[in-house]
Each structure stands twice: as C-alpha cells, then as structure tokens.
C-alpha positions as a printed Julia matrix, in Angstrom:
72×3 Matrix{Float64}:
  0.0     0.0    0.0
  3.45    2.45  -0.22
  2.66    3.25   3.62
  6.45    3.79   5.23
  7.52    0.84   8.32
 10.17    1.3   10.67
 11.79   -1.74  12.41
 12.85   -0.68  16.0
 13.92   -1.88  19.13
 13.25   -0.91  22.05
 12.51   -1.69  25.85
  9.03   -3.24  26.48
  6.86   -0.06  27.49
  5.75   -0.44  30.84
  2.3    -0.58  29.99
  2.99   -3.59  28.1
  4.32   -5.57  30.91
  2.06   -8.1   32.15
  0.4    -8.33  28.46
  0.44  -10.48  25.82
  2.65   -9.92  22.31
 -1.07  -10.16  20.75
 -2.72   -7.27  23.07
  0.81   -5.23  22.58
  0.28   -5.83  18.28
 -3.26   -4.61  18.69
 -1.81   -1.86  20.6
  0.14   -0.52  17.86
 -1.01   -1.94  14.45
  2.23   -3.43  14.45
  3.74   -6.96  14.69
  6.81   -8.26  17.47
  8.78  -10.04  15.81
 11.23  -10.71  18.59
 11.89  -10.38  22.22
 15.14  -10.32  24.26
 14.99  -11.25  28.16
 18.04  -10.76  29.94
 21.38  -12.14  28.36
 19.17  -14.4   26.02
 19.47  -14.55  22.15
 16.84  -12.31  20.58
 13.57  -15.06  20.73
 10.69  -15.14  18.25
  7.83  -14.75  20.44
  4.61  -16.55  20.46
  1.3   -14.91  20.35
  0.31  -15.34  24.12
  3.78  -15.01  25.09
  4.03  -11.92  27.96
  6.05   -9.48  28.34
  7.8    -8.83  31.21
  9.97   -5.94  32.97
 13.78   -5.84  31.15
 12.58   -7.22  27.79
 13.8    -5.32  24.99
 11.22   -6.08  22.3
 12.38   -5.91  18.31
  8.97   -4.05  15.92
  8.09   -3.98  12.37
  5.22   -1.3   12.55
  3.89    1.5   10.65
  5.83    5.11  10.85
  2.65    6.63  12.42
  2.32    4.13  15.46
  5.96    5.22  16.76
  4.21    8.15  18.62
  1.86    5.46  19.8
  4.31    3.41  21.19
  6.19    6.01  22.83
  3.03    6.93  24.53
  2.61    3.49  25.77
C-alpha cells in the first residue's frame, strides 16, 4: 500500500508488561517479531507469550504508530 515501516527496538513499554505480544500488536497496528529477556538470544515470540519488565522487544510497525508506542 506504499505506507512507510520502521523496524525498531526498544525496551518493552511499561504498559505492556504483564500483556500479551497479541494485546501489545493490537496496541500498535504493528507486529513483534522478537523479544530479548536478559542475556538471552533475541527469541521469536509466540502470540500469548508476555512481556515482562527488562525485555527489549524488536517491531516492524507503521511510521505513524511510533508516537503510539512512545506513549505506551
């Protein structure tokens, strides 16, 4: 659809904590396409997978959902 996407990573938002990788996706019209906990390898995450406090989450979402995010 020529929109612009912007892969990112950055530490889970703390209103993400406690969620699933589906509600966070829903969150921002985007998809998480990997998590890192602690000194693990970067992990693709399942769908009910949840997020916890120190994950650093890898997106692939559109340009306009990075203020989203941030607000998160």
């Amino acid at each position: 659809d020529g929109s612009l996407r912007v892969a990112m990573e950055v530490p889970a938002p703390v209103g993400w904590r406690g969620r699933t990788v589906s509600q966070c996706e829903d969150a921002v019209d985007g998809r998480v396409v990997g998590v890192r906990r602690g000194a693990q390898k970067l992990t693709r995450p399942k769908h009910d997978t949840k997020l916890e406090e120190g994950d650093v989450v890898t997106l692939d979402l559109p340009a306009e959902s990075v203020a989203t995010l941030r607000a998160s």
